[in-house]
PDB file of N, CA and C in Angstrom:
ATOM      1  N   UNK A   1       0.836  -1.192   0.000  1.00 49.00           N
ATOM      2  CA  UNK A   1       0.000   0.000   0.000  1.00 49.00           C
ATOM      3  C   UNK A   1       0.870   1.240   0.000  1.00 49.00           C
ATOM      4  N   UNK A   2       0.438   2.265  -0.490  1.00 52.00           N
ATOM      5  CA  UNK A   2       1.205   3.660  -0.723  1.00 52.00           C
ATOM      6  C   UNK A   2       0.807   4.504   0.425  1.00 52.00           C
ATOM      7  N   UNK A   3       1.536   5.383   0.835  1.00 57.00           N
ATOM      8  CA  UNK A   3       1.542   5.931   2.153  1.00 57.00           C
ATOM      9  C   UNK A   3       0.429   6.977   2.380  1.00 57.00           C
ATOM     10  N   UNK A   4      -0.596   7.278   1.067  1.00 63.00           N
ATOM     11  CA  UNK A   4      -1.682   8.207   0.951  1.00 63.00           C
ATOM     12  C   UNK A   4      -3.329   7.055   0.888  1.00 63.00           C
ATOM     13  N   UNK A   5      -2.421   5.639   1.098  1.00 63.00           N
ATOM     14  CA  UNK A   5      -3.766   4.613   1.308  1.00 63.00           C
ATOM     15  C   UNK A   5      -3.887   4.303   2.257  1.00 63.00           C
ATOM     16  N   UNK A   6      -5.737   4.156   2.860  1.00 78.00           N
ATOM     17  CA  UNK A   6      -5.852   3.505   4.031  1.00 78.00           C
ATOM     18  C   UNK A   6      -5.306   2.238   4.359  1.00 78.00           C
ATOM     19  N   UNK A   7      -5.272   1.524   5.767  1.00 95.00           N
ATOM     20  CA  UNK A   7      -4.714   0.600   6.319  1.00 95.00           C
ATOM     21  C   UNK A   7      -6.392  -0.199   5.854  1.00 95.00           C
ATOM     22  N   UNK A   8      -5.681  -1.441   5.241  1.00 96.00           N
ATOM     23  CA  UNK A   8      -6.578  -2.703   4.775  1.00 96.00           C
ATOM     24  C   UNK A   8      -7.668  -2.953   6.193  1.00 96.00           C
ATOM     25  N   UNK A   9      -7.061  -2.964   7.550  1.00 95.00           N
ATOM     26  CA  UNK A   9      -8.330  -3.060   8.400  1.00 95.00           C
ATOM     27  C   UNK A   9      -9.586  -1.814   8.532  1.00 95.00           C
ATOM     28  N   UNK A  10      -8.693  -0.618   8.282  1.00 96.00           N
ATOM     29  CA  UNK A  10      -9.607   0.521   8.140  1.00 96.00           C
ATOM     30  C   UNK A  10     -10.800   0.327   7.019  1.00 96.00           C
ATOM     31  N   UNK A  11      -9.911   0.134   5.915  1.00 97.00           N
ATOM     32  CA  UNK A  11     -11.226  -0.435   4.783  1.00 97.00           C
ATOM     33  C   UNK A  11     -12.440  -1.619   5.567  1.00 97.00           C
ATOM     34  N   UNK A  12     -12.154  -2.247   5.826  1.00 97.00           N
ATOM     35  CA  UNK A  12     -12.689  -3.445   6.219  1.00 97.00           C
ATOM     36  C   UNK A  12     -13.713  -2.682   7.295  1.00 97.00           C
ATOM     37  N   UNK A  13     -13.279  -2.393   8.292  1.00 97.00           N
ATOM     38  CA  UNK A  13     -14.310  -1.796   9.122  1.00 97.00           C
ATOM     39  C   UNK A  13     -15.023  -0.737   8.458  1.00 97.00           C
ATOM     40  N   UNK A  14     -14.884   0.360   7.831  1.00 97.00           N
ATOM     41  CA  UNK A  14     -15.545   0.664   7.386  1.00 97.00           C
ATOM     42  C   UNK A  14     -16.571   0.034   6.227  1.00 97.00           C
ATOM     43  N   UNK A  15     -16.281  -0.962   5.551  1.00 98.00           N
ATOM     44  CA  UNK A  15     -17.342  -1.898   5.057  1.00 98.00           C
ATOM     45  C   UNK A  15     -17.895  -2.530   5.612  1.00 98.00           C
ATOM     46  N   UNK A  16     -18.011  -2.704   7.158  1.00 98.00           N
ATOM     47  CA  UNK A  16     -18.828  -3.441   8.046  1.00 98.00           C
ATOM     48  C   UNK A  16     -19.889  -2.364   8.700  1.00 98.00           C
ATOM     49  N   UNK A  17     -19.486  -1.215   8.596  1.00 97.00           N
ATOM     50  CA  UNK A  17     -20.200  -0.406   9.397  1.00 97.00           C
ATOM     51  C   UNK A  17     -21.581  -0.058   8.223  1.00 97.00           C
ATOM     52  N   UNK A  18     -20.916   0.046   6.797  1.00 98.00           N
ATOM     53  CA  UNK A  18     -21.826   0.742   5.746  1.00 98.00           C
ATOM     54  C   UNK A  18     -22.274  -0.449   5.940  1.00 98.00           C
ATOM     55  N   UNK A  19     -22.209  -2.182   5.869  1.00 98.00           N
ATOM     56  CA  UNK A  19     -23.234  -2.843   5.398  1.00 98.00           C
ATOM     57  C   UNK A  19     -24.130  -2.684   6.921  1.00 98.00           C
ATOM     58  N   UNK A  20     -24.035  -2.845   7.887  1.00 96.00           N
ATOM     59  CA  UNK A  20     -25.302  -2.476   8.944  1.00 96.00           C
ATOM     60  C   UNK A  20     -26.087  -0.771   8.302  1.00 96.00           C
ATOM     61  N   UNK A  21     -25.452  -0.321   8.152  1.00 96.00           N
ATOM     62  CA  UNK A  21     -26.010   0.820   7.988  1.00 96.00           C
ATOM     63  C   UNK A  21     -27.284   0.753   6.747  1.00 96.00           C
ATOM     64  N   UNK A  22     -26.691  -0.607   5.481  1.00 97.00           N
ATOM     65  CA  UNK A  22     -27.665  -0.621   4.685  1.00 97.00           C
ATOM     66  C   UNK A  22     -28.482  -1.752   4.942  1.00 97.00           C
ATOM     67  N   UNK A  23     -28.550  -2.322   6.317  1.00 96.00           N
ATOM     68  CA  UNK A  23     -29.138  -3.578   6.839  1.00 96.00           C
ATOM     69  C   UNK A  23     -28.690  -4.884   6.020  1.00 96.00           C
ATOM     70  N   UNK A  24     -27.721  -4.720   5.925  1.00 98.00           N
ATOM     71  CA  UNK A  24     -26.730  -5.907   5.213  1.00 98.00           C
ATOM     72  C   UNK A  24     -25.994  -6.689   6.568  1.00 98.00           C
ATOM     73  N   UNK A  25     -26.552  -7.345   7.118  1.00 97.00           N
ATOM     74  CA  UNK A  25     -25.690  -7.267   8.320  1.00 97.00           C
ATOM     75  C   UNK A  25     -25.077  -8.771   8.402  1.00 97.00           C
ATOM     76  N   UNK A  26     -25.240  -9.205   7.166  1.00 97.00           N
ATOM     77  CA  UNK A  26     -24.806 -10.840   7.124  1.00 97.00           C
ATOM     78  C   UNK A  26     -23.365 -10.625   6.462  1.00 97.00           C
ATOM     79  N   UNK A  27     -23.641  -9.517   5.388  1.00 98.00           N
ATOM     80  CA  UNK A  27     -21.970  -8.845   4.970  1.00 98.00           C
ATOM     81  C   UNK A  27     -21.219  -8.281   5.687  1.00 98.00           C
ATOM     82  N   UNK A  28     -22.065  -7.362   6.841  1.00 98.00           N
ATOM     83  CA  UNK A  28     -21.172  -6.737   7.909  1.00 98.00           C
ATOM     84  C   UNK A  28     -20.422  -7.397   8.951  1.00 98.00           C
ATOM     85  N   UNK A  29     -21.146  -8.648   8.542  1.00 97.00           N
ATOM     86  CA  UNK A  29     -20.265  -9.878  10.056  1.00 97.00           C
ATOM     87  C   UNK A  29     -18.870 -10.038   9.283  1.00 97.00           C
ATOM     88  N   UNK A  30     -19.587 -10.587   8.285  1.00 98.00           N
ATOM     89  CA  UNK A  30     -17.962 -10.867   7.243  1.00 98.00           C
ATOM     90  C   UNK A  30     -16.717 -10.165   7.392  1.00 98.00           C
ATOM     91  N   UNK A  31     -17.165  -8.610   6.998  1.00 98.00           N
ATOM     92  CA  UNK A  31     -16.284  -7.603   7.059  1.00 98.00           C
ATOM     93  C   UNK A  31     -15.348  -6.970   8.094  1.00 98.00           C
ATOM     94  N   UNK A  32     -16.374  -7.198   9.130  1.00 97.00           N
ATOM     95  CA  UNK A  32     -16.171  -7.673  10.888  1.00 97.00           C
ATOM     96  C   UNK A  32     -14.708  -8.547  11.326  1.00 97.00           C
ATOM     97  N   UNK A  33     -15.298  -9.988  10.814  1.00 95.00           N
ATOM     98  CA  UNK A  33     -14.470 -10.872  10.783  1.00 95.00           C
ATOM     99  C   UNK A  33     -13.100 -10.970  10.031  1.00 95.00           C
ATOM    100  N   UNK A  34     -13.258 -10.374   8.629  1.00 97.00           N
ATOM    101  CA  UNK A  34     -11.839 -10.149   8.215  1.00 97.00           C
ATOM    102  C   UNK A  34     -11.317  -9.321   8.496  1.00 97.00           C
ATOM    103  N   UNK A  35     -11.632  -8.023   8.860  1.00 96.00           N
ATOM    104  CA  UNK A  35     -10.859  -7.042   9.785  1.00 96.00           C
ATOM    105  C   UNK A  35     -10.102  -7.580  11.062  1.00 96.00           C
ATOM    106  N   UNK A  36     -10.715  -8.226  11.585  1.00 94.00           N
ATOM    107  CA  UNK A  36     -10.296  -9.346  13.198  1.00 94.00           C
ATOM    108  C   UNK A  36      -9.255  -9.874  12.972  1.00 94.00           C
ATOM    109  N   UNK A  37      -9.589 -10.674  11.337  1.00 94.00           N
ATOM    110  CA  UNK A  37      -8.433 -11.853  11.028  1.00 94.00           C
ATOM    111  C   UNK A  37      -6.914 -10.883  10.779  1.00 94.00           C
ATOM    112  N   UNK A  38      -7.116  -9.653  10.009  1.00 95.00           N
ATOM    113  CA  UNK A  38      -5.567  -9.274   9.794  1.00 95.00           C
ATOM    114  C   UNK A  38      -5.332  -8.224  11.110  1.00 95.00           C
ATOM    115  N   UNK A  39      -6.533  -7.619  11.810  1.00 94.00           N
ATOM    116  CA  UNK A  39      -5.777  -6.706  13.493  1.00 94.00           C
ATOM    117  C   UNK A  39      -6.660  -7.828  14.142  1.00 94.00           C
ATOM    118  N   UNK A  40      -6.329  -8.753  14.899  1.00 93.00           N
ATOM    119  CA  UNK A  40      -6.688  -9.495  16.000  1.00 93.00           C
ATOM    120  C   UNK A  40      -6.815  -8.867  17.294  1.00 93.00           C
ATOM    121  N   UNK A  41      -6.029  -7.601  17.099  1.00 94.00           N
ATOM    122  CA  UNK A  41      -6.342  -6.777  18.584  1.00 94.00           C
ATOM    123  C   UNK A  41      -7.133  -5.873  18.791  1.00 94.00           C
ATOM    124  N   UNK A  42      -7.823  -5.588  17.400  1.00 94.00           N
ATOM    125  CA  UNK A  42      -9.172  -4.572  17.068  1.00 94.00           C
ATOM    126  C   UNK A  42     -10.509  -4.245  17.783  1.00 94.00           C
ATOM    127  N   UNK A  43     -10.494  -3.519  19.071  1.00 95.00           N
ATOM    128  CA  UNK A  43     -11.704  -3.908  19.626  1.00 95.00           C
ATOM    129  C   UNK A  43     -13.073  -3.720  18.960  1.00 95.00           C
ATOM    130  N   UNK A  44     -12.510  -2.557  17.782  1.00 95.00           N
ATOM    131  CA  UNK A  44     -13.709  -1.912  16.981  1.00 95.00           C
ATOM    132  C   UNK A  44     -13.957  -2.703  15.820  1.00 95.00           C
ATOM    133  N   UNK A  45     -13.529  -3.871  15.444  1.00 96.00           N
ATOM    134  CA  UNK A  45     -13.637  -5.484  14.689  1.00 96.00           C
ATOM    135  C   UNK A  45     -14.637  -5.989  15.735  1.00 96.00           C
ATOM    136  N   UNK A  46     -14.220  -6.716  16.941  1.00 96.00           N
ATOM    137  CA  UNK A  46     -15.195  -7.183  17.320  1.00 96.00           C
ATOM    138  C   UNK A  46     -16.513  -6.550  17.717  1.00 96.00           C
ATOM    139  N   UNK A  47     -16.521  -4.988  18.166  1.00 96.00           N
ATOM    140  CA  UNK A  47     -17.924  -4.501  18.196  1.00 96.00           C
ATOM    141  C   UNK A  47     -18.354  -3.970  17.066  1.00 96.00           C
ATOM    142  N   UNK A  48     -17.881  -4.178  15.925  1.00 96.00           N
ATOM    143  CA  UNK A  48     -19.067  -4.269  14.675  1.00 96.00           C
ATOM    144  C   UNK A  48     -19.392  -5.605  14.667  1.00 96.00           C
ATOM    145  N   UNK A  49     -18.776  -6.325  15.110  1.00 97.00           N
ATOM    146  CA  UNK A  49     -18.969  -8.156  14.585  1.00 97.00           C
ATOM    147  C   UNK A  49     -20.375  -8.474  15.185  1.00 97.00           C
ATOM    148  N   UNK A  50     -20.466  -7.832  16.911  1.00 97.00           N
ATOM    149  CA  UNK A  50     -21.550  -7.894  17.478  1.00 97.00           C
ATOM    150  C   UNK A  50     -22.727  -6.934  17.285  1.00 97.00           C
ATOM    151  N   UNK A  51     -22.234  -5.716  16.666  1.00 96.00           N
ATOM    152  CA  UNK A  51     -23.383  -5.043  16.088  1.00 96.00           C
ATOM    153  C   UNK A  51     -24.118  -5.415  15.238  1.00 96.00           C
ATOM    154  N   UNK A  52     -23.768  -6.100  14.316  1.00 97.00           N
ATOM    155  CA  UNK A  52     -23.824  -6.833  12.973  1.00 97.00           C
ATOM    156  C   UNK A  52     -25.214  -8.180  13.605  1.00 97.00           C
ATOM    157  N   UNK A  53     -24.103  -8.779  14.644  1.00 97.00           N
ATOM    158  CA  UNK A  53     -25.236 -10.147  15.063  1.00 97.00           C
ATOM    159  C   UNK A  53     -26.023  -9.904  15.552  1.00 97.00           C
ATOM    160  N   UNK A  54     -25.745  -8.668  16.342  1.00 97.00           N
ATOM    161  CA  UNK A  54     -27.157  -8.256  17.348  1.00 97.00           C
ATOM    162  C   UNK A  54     -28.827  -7.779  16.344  1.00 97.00           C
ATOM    163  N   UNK A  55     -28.410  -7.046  15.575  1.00 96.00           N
ATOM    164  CA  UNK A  55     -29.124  -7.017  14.492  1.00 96.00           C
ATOM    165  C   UNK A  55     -29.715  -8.211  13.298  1.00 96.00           C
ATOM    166  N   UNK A  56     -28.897  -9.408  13.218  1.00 97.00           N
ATOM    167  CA  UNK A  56     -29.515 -10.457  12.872  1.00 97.00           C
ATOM    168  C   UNK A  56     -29.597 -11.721  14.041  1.00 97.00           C
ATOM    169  N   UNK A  57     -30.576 -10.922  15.105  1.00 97.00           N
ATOM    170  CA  UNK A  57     -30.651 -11.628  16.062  1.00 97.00           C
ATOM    171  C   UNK A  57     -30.430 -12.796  16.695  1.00 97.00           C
ATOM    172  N   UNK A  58     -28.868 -12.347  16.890  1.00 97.00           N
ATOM    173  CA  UNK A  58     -28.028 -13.857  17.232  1.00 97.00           C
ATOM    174  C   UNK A  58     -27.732 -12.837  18.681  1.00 97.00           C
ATOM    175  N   UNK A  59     -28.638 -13.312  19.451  1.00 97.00           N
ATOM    176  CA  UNK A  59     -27.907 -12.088  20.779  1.00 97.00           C
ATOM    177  C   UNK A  59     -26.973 -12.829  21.238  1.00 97.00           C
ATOM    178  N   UNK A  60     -26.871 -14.186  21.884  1.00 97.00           N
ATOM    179  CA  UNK A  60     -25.614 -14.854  22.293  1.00 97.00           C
ATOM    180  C   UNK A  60     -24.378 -14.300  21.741  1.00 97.00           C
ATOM    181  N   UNK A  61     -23.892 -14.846  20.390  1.00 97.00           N
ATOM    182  CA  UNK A  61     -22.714 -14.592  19.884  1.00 97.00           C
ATOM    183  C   UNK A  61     -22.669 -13.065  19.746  1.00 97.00           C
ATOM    184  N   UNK A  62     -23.589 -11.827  19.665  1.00 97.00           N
ATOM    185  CA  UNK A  62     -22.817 -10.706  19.725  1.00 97.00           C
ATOM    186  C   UNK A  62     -22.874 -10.441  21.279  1.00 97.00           C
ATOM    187  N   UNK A  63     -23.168 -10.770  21.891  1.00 97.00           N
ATOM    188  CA  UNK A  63     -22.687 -10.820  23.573  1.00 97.00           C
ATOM    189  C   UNK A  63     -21.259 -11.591  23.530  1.00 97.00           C
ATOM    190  N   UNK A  64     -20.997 -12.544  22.929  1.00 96.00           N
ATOM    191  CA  UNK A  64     -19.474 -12.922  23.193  1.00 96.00           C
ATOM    192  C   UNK A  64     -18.443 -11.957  22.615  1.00 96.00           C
ATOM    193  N   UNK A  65     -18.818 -11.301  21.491  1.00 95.00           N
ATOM    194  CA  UNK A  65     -18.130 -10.104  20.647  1.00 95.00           C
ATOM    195  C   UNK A  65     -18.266  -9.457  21.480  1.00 95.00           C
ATOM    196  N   UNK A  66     -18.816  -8.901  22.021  1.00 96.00           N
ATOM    197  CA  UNK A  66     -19.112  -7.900  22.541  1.00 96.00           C
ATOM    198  C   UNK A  66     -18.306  -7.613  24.218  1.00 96.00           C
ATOM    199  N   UNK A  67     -18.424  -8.702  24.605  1.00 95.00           N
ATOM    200  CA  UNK A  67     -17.232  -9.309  25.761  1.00 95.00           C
ATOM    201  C   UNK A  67     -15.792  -9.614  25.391  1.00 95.00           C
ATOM    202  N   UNK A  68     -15.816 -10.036  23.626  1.00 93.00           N
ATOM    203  CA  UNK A  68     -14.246  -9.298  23.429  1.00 93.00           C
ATOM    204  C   UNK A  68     -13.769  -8.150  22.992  1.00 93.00           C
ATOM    205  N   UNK A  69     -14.687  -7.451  22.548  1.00 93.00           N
ATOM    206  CA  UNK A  69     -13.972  -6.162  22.255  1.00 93.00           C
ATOM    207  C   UNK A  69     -13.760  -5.136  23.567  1.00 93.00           C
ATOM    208  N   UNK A  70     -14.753  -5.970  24.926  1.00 93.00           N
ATOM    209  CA  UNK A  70     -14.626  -4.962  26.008  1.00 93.00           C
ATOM    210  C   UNK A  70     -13.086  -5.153  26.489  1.00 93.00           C
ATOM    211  N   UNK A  71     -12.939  -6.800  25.970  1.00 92.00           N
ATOM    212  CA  UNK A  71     -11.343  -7.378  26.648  1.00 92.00           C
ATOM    213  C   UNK A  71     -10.175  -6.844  26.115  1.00 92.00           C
ATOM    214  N   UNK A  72     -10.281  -6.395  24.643  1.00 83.00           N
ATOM    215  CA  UNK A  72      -8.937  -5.938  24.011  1.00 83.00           C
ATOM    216  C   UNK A  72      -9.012  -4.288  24.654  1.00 83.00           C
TER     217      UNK A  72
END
């Protein structure tokens, strides 16, 4: 990447946030999740991950997101 491009997790979260925003929230987990996979220490990865589930009413698993992004 060139030094006037965003960081690949920045993209990523921000494509998780626009797909909740367009009630896409099965893409926003995705986007969630690959953001996680390349910053693993991202707390703002895992609370879109759980924003995302909470909205396709998986309350469990965005309660576990949601308990890791409080942890990082």
């Amino acid at each position: 990447t060139s030094a006037s491009s965003p960081p690949l997790t920045a993209v990523l979260l921000n494509l998780s946030a626009t797909h909740v925003q367009l009630g896409e929230a099965e893409h926003a987990v995705r986007y969630a999740a690959a953001a996680s996979a390349v910053e693993p220490s991202s707390s703002k990865a895992a609370f879109r991950a759980a924003l995302a589930l909470h909205k396709l009413g998986k309350p469990r698993a965005a309660q576990a997101f949601m308990h890791q992004a409080i942890r990082l």
